Amino acid sequence: MTLSRSLEQLFKRKSVKYGIPFLLLVVGGSFGLKHFASLRFEYRKVTLITPEIAKELGIELKKPGTLESEYEKIKDMDIDNWKQVRGPRPWEQNEQS
């Protein structure tokens, strides 16, 4: 057998004919997707607002609360006695209006 005949038989196999292009598509696609996903984050038009810029614009930034400060807010509330109130459905609001 010659080399060209053995290669011809090799490329006639279904595993080579369909498997190699599939693997190339999956592996190549993952690299391509990684490239396009990184472009999304590299060229964003969104800029972060620093506290100095917020003061210039007149925006008041709230400081993040701690778990203890949130606990202090609800500590004195009576959470054991409550009544469940059903909110109106959209079709019920239209009938009342």
mmCIF file of N, CA and C in Angstrom:
data_model
loop_
_atom_site.group_PDB
_atom_site.id
_atom_site.type_symbol
_atom_site.label_atom_id
_atom_site.label_comp_id
_atom_site.label_asym_id
_atom_site.label_seq_id
_atom_site.Cartn_x
_atom_site.Cartn_y
_atom_site.Cartn_z
ATOM 1 N N MET A 1 0.835 -1.196 0.000
ATOM 2 C CA MET A 1 0.000 0.000 0.000
ATOM 3 C C MET A 1 0.876 1.254 0.000
ATOM 4 N N THR A 2 0.412 2.179 -0.691
ATOM 5 C CA THR A 2 1.157 3.426 -0.755
ATOM 6 C C THR A 2 0.629 4.374 0.318
ATOM 7 N N LEU A 3 1.369 5.411 0.500
ATOM 8 C CA LEU A 3 0.998 6.401 1.517
ATOM 9 C C LEU A 3 -0.294 7.117 1.149
ATOM 10 N N SER A 4 -0.485 7.445 -0.109
ATOM 11 C CA SER A 4 -1.690 8.168 -0.523
ATOM 12 C C SER A 4 -2.938 7.292 -0.350
ATOM 13 N N ARG A 5 -2.803 6.004 -0.606
ATOM 14 C CA ARG A 5 -3.946 5.098 -0.450
ATOM 15 C C ARG A 5 -4.307 4.927 1.027
ATOM 16 N N SER A 6 -3.321 4.833 1.892
ATOM 17 C CA SER A 6 -3.592 4.671 3.322
ATOM 18 C C SER A 6 -4.208 5.950 3.902
ATOM 19 N N LEU A 7 -3.766 7.109 3.424
ATOM 20 C CA LEU A 7 -4.366 8.361 3.878
ATOM 21 C C LEU A 7 -5.796 8.498 3.363
ATOM 22 N N GLU A 8 -6.035 8.038 2.174
ATOM 23 C CA GLU A 8 -7.380 8.071 1.605
ATOM 24 C C GLU A 8 -8.339 7.203 2.418
ATOM 25 N N GLN A 9 -7.883 6.028 2.824
ATOM 26 C CA GLN A 9 -8.710 5.153 3.654
ATOM 27 C C GLN A 9 -8.928 5.765 5.040
ATOM 28 N N LEU A 10 -7.909 6.426 5.544
ATOM 29 C CA LEU A 10 -8.026 7.060 6.858
ATOM 30 C C LEU A 10 -9.080 8.164 6.837
ATOM 31 N N PHE A 11 -9.094 8.979 5.790
ATOM 32 C CA PHE A 11 -10.042 10.089 5.720
ATOM 33 C C PHE A 11 -11.450 9.648 5.361
ATOM 34 N N LYS A 12 -11.635 8.413 4.951
ATOM 35 C CA LYS A 12 -12.973 7.897 4.668
ATOM 36 C C LYS A 12 -13.668 7.427 5.946
ATOM 37 N N ARG A 13 -12.953 7.249 7.019
ATOM 38 C CA ARG A 13 -13.557 6.810 8.282
ATOM 39 C C ARG A 13 -14.437 7.928 8.840
ATOM 40 N N LYS A 14 -15.582 7.514 9.403
ATOM 41 C CA LYS A 14 -16.509 8.517 9.950
ATOM 42 C C LYS A 14 -15.918 9.236 11.145
ATOM 43 N N SER A 15 -15.144 8.526 11.962
ATOM 44 C CA SER A 15 -14.579 9.160 13.148
ATOM 45 C C SER A 15 -13.607 10.271 12.768
ATOM 46 N N VAL A 16 -12.884 10.085 11.672
ATOM 47 C CA VAL A 16 -11.956 11.113 11.223
ATOM 48 C C VAL A 16 -12.707 12.186 10.439
ATOM 49 N N LYS A 17 -13.649 11.754 9.618
ATOM 50 C CA LYS A 17 -14.374 12.675 8.745
ATOM 51 C C LYS A 17 -15.236 13.663 9.533
ATOM 52 N N TYR A 18 -15.860 13.183 10.605
ATOM 53 C CA TYR A 18 -16.742 14.047 11.400
ATOM 54 C C TYR A 18 -16.162 14.407 12.766
ATOM 55 N N GLY A 19 -15.316 13.568 13.322
ATOM 56 C CA GLY A 19 -14.788 13.792 14.670
ATOM 57 C C GLY A 19 -13.773 14.897 14.753
ATOM 58 N N ILE A 20 -12.824 14.910 13.820
ATOM 59 C CA ILE A 20 -11.781 15.933 13.866
ATOM 60 C C ILE A 20 -12.350 17.334 13.636
ATOM 61 N N PRO A 21 -13.229 17.544 12.636
ATOM 62 C CA PRO A 21 -13.810 18.895 12.511
ATOM 63 C C PRO A 21 -14.629 19.307 13.727
ATOM 64 N N PHE A 22 -15.321 18.343 14.343
ATOM 65 C CA PHE A 22 -16.099 18.663 15.537
ATOM 66 C C PHE A 22 -15.188 19.086 16.679
ATOM 67 N N LEU A 23 -14.129 18.350 16.910
ATOM 68 C CA LEU A 23 -13.198 18.710 17.978
ATOM 69 C C LEU A 23 -12.533 20.060 17.702
ATOM 70 N N LEU A 24 -12.181 20.309 16.450
ATOM 71 C CA LEU A 24 -11.601 21.609 16.107
ATOM 72 C C LEU A 24 -12.592 22.744 16.355
ATOM 73 N N LEU A 25 -13.857 22.503 16.044
ATOM 74 C CA LEU A 25 -14.882 23.515 16.270
ATOM 75 C C LEU A 25 -15.079 23.791 17.761
ATOM 76 N N VAL A 26 -15.109 22.739 18.555
ATOM 77 C CA VAL A 26 -15.325 22.919 20.001
ATOM 78 C C VAL A 26 -14.134 23.610 20.644
ATOM 79 N N VAL A 27 -12.938 23.132 20.373
ATOM 80 C CA VAL A 27 -11.746 23.722 20.988
ATOM 81 C C VAL A 27 -11.493 25.122 20.444
ATOM 82 N N GLY A 28 -11.597 25.285 19.128
ATOM 83 C CA GLY A 28 -11.399 26.616 18.536
ATOM 84 C C GLY A 28 -12.475 27.595 18.961
ATOM 85 N N GLY A 29 -13.708 27.105 19.114
ATOM 86 C CA GLY A 29 -14.799 27.967 19.550
ATOM 87 C C GLY A 29 -14.602 28.486 20.953
ATOM 88 N N SER A 30 -14.033 27.642 21.810
ATOM 89 C CA SER A 30 -13.814 28.105 23.182
ATOM 90 C C SER A 30 -12.766 29.208 23.225
ATOM 91 N N PHE A 31 -11.727 29.087 22.412
ATOM 92 C CA PHE A 31 -10.721 30.153 22.369
ATOM 93 C C PHE A 31 -11.296 31.422 21.755
ATOM 94 N N GLY A 32 -12.094 31.271 20.707
ATOM 95 C CA GLY A 32 -12.717 32.441 20.094
ATOM 96 C C GLY A 32 -13.683 33.126 21.032
ATOM 97 N N LEU A 33 -14.463 32.347 21.762
ATOM 98 C CA LEU A 33 -15.408 32.912 22.710
ATOM 99 C C LEU A 33 -14.691 33.638 23.838
ATOM 100 N N LYS A 34 -13.564 33.094 24.262
ATOM 101 C CA LYS A 34 -12.779 33.752 25.303
ATOM 102 C C LYS A 34 -12.301 35.120 24.812
ATOM 103 N N HIS A 35 -11.886 35.186 23.574
ATOM 104 C CA HIS A 35 -11.410 36.452 23.001
ATOM 105 C C HIS A 35 -12.534 37.484 22.930
ATOM 106 N N PHE A 36 -13.698 37.084 22.424
ATOM 107 C CA PHE A 36 -14.798 38.033 22.304
ATOM 108 C C PHE A 36 -15.369 38.423 23.663
ATOM 109 N N ALA A 37 -15.355 37.532 24.626
ATOM 110 C CA ALA A 37 -15.837 37.880 25.959
ATOM 111 C C ALA A 37 -14.893 38.877 26.622
ATOM 112 N N SER A 38 -13.601 38.752 26.392
ATOM 113 C CA SER A 38 -12.665 39.702 26.990
ATOM 114 C C SER A 38 -12.807 41.085 26.356
ATOM 115 N N LEU A 39 -13.170 41.138 25.072
ATOM 116 C CA LEU A 39 -13.385 42.437 24.425
ATOM 117 C C LEU A 39 -14.515 43.207 25.082
ATOM 118 N N ARG A 40 -15.513 42.485 25.539
ATOM 119 C CA ARG A 40 -16.663 43.127 26.166
ATOM 120 C C ARG A 40 -16.251 43.898 27.419
ATOM 121 N N PHE A 41 -15.302 43.347 28.162
ATOM 122 C CA PHE A 41 -14.901 44.002 29.401
ATOM 123 C C PHE A 41 -13.774 45.008 29.196
ATOM 124 N N GLU A 42 -12.996 44.860 28.148
ATOM 125 C CA GLU A 42 -11.891 45.791 27.911
ATOM 126 C C GLU A 42 -12.375 47.149 27.421
ATOM 127 N N TYR A 43 -13.404 47.167 26.601
ATOM 128 C CA TYR A 43 -13.838 48.405 25.963
ATOM 129 C C TYR A 43 -15.215 48.840 26.442
ATOM 130 N N ARG A 44 -15.447 48.769 27.733
ATOM 131 C CA ARG A 44 -16.722 49.234 28.290
ATOM 132 C C ARG A 44 -16.737 50.751 28.362
ATOM 133 N N LYS A 45 -17.908 51.325 28.171
ATOM 134 C CA LYS A 45 -18.050 52.781 28.253
ATOM 135 C C LYS A 45 -18.425 53.224 29.664
ATOM 136 N N VAL A 46 -18.622 52.280 30.551
ATOM 137 C CA VAL A 46 -19.052 52.586 31.910
ATOM 138 C C VAL A 46 -17.831 52.962 32.749
ATOM 139 N N THR A 47 -17.946 54.053 33.470
ATOM 140 C CA THR A 47 -16.884 54.451 34.381
ATOM 141 C C THR A 47 -17.442 54.453 35.796
ATOM 142 N N LEU A 48 -16.594 54.157 36.736
ATOM 143 C CA LEU A 48 -17.013 54.127 38.127
ATOM 144 C C LEU A 48 -17.041 55.542 38.686
ATOM 145 N N ILE A 49 -17.976 55.770 39.597
ATOM 146 C CA ILE A 49 -18.097 57.082 40.226
ATOM 147 C C ILE A 49 -17.310 57.055 41.526
ATOM 148 N N THR A 50 -16.349 57.920 41.625
ATOM 149 C CA THR A 50 -15.576 58.048 42.853
ATOM 150 C C THR A 50 -16.307 59.004 43.794
ATOM 151 N N PRO A 51 -16.008 58.944 45.066
ATOM 152 C CA PRO A 51 -16.674 59.868 46.003
ATOM 153 C C PRO A 51 -16.438 61.346 45.657
ATOM 154 N N GLU A 52 -15.272 61.669 45.103
ATOM 155 C CA GLU A 52 -14.993 63.062 44.742
ATOM 156 C C GLU A 52 -15.895 63.521 43.596
ATOM 157 N N ILE A 53 -16.068 62.663 42.583
ATOM 158 C CA ILE A 53 -16.933 63.013 41.457
ATOM 159 C C ILE A 53 -18.382 63.114 41.913
ATOM 160 N N ALA A 54 -18.786 62.244 42.828
ATOM 161 C CA ALA A 54 -20.155 62.268 43.333
ATOM 162 C C ALA A 54 -20.436 63.565 44.080
ATOM 163 N N LYS A 55 -19.458 64.050 44.857
ATOM 164 C CA LYS A 55 -19.643 65.319 45.569
ATOM 165 C C LYS A 55 -19.769 66.481 44.587
ATOM 166 N N GLU A 56 -18.981 66.442 43.500
ATOM 167 C CA GLU A 56 -19.063 67.508 42.496
ATOM 168 C C GLU A 56 -20.427 67.516 41.809
ATOM 169 N N LEU A 57 -20.982 66.337 41.587
ATOM 170 C CA LEU A 57 -22.278 66.240 40.927
ATOM 171 C C LEU A 57 -23.452 66.421 41.887
ATOM 172 N N GLY A 58 -23.172 66.468 43.176
ATOM 173 C CA GLY A 58 -24.225 66.647 44.165
ATOM 174 C C GLY A 58 -24.952 65.359 44.515
ATOM 175 N N ILE A 59 -24.301 64.229 44.321
ATOM 176 C CA ILE A 59 -24.899 62.934 44.637
ATOM 177 C C ILE A 59 -24.376 62.483 45.987
ATOM 178 N N GLU A 60 -25.294 62.060 46.845
ATOM 179 C CA GLU A 60 -24.895 61.586 48.160
ATOM 180 C C GLU A 60 -24.786 60.062 48.121
ATOM 181 N N LEU A 61 -23.594 59.537 48.340
ATOM 182 C CA LEU A 61 -23.379 58.095 48.352
ATOM 183 C C LEU A 61 -23.618 57.569 49.756
ATOM 184 N N LYS A 62 -24.406 56.510 49.842
ATOM 185 C CA LYS A 62 -24.660 55.899 51.145
ATOM 186 C C LYS A 62 -23.558 54.914 51.455
ATOM 187 N N LYS A 63 -23.165 54.891 52.710
ATOM 188 C CA LYS A 63 -22.161 53.919 53.127
ATOM 189 C C LYS A 63 -22.845 52.576 53.331
ATOM 190 N N PRO A 64 -22.180 51.495 52.983
ATOM 191 C CA PRO A 64 -22.803 50.182 53.169
ATOM 192 C C PRO A 64 -23.011 49.890 54.647
ATOM 193 N N GLY A 65 -24.167 49.333 54.971
ATOM 194 C CA GLY A 65 -24.493 49.039 56.353
ATOM 195 C C GLY A 65 -23.874 47.734 56.804
ATOM 196 N N THR A 66 -23.715 47.625 58.093
ATOM 197 C CA THR A 66 -23.195 46.380 58.656
ATOM 198 C C THR A 66 -24.358 45.555 59.169
ATOM 199 N N LEU A 67 -24.089 44.333 59.472
ATOM 200 C CA LEU A 67 -25.109 43.453 59.990
ATOM 201 C C LEU A 67 -25.613 43.950 61.347
ATOM 202 N N GLU A 68 -24.716 44.473 62.141
ATOM 203 C CA GLU A 68 -25.102 44.983 63.465
ATOM 204 C C GLU A 68 -26.009 46.204 63.342
ATOM 205 N N SER A 69 -25.733 47.090 62.386
ATOM 206 C CA SER A 69 -26.572 48.279 62.240
ATOM 207 C C SER A 69 -27.966 47.903 61.745
ATOM 208 N N GLU A 70 -28.059 46.915 60.876
ATOM 209 C CA GLU A 70 -29.376 46.457 60.424
ATOM 210 C C GLU A 70 -30.127 45.777 61.562
ATOM 211 N N TYR A 71 -29.424 45.068 62.403
ATOM 212 C CA TYR A 71 -30.064 44.431 63.550
ATOM 213 C C TYR A 71 -30.613 45.483 64.505
ATOM 214 N N GLU A 72 -29.874 46.560 64.709
ATOM 215 C CA GLU A 72 -30.337 47.622 65.596
ATOM 216 C C GLU A 72 -31.614 48.267 65.064
ATOM 217 N N LYS A 73 -31.764 48.328 63.737
ATOM 218 C CA LYS A 73 -32.960 48.929 63.157
ATOM 219 C C LYS A 73 -34.206 48.092 63.420
ATOM 220 N N ILE A 74 -34.084 46.779 63.392
ATOM 221 C CA ILE A 74 -35.272 45.917 63.523
ATOM 222 C C ILE A 74 -35.384 45.264 64.891
ATOM 223 N N LYS A 75 -34.490 45.601 65.809
ATOM 224 C CA LYS A 75 -34.478 44.965 67.124
ATOM 225 C C LYS A 75 -35.773 45.226 67.895
ATOM 226 N N ASP A 76 -36.290 46.425 67.833
ATOM 227 C CA ASP A 76 -37.462 46.782 68.625
ATOM 228 C C ASP A 76 -38.775 46.517 67.900
ATOM 229 N N MET A 77 -38.744 46.036 66.692
ATOM 230 C CA MET A 77 -39.973 45.755 65.953
ATOM 231 C C MET A 77 -40.599 44.459 66.457
ATOM 232 N N ASP A 78 -41.933 44.398 66.433
ATOM 233 C CA ASP A 78 -42.653 43.201 66.846
ATOM 234 C C ASP A 78 -42.843 42.308 65.623
ATOM 235 N N ILE A 79 -41.958 41.338 65.448
ATOM 236 C CA ILE A 79 -42.022 40.496 64.257
ATOM 237 C C ILE A 79 -42.787 39.196 64.513
ATOM 238 N N ASP A 80 -43.238 38.972 65.738
ATOM 239 C CA ASP A 80 -43.985 37.750 66.034
ATOM 240 C C ASP A 80 -45.476 37.905 65.740
ATOM 241 N N ASN A 81 -46.018 39.104 65.853
ATOM 242 C CA ASN A 81 -47.436 39.346 65.599
ATOM 243 C C ASN A 81 -47.581 40.138 64.313
ATOM 244 N N TRP A 82 -48.074 39.483 63.281
ATOM 245 C CA TRP A 82 -48.261 40.135 62.003
ATOM 246 C C TRP A 82 -49.467 39.542 61.315
ATOM 247 N N LYS A 83 -49.981 40.266 60.376
ATOM 248 C CA LYS A 83 -51.160 39.829 59.651
ATOM 249 C C LYS A 83 -50.817 39.790 58.165
ATOM 250 N N GLN A 84 -51.164 38.697 57.539
ATOM 251 C CA GLN A 84 -50.891 38.565 56.111
ATOM 252 C C GLN A 84 -51.983 39.284 55.324
ATOM 253 N N VAL A 85 -51.569 40.190 54.461
ATOM 254 C CA VAL A 85 -52.508 40.969 53.660
ATOM 255 C C VAL A 85 -52.248 40.634 52.196
ATOM 256 N N ARG A 86 -53.300 40.231 51.511
ATOM 257 C CA ARG A 86 -53.184 39.873 50.109
ATOM 258 C C ARG A 86 -53.236 41.136 49.263
ATOM 259 N N GLY A 87 -52.255 41.297 48.396
ATOM 260 C CA GLY A 87 -52.219 42.455 47.518
ATOM 261 C C GLY A 87 -53.180 42.291 46.363
ATOM 262 N N PRO A 88 -53.642 43.381 45.791
ATOM 263 C CA PRO A 88 -54.586 43.294 44.672
ATOM 264 C C PRO A 88 -53.907 42.763 43.419
ATOM 265 N N ARG A 89 -54.662 42.016 42.642
ATOM 266 C CA ARG A 89 -54.178 41.505 41.367
ATOM 267 C C ARG A 89 -54.343 42.597 40.311
ATOM 268 N N PRO A 90 -53.576 42.523 39.222
ATOM 269 C CA PRO A 90 -53.675 43.576 38.197
ATOM 270 C C PRO A 90 -55.089 43.720 37.630
ATOM 271 N N TRP A 91 -55.809 42.618 37.448
ATOM 272 C CA TRP A 91 -57.152 42.717 36.896
ATOM 273 C C TRP A 91 -58.138 43.253 37.930
ATOM 274 N N GLU A 92 -57.835 43.117 39.227
ATOM 275 C CA GLU A 92 -58.702 43.679 40.247
ATOM 276 C C GLU A 92 -58.506 45.188 40.365
ATOM 277 N N GLN A 93 -57.311 45.675 40.104
ATOM 278 C CA GLN A 93 -57.055 47.118 40.153
ATOM 279 C C GLN A 93 -57.808 47.830 39.040
ATOM 280 N N ASN A 94 -57.911 47.193 37.861
ATOM 281 C CA ASN A 94 -58.599 47.829 36.741
ATOM 282 C C ASN A 94 -60.098 47.955 37.005
ATOM 283 N N GLU A 95 -60.692 47.011 37.741
ATOM 284 C CA GLU A 95 -62.118 47.082 38.044
ATOM 285 C C GLU A 95 -62.421 48.192 39.042
ATOM 286 N N GLN A 96 -61.517 48.441 39.990
ATOM 287 C CA GLN A 96 -61.748 49.450 41.007
ATOM 288 C C GLN A 96 -61.561 50.859 40.458
ATOM 289 N N SER A 97 -60.714 51.022 39.465
ATOM 290 C CA SER A 97 -60.423 52.361 38.941
ATOM 291 C C SER A 97 -61.547 52.895 38.091
#
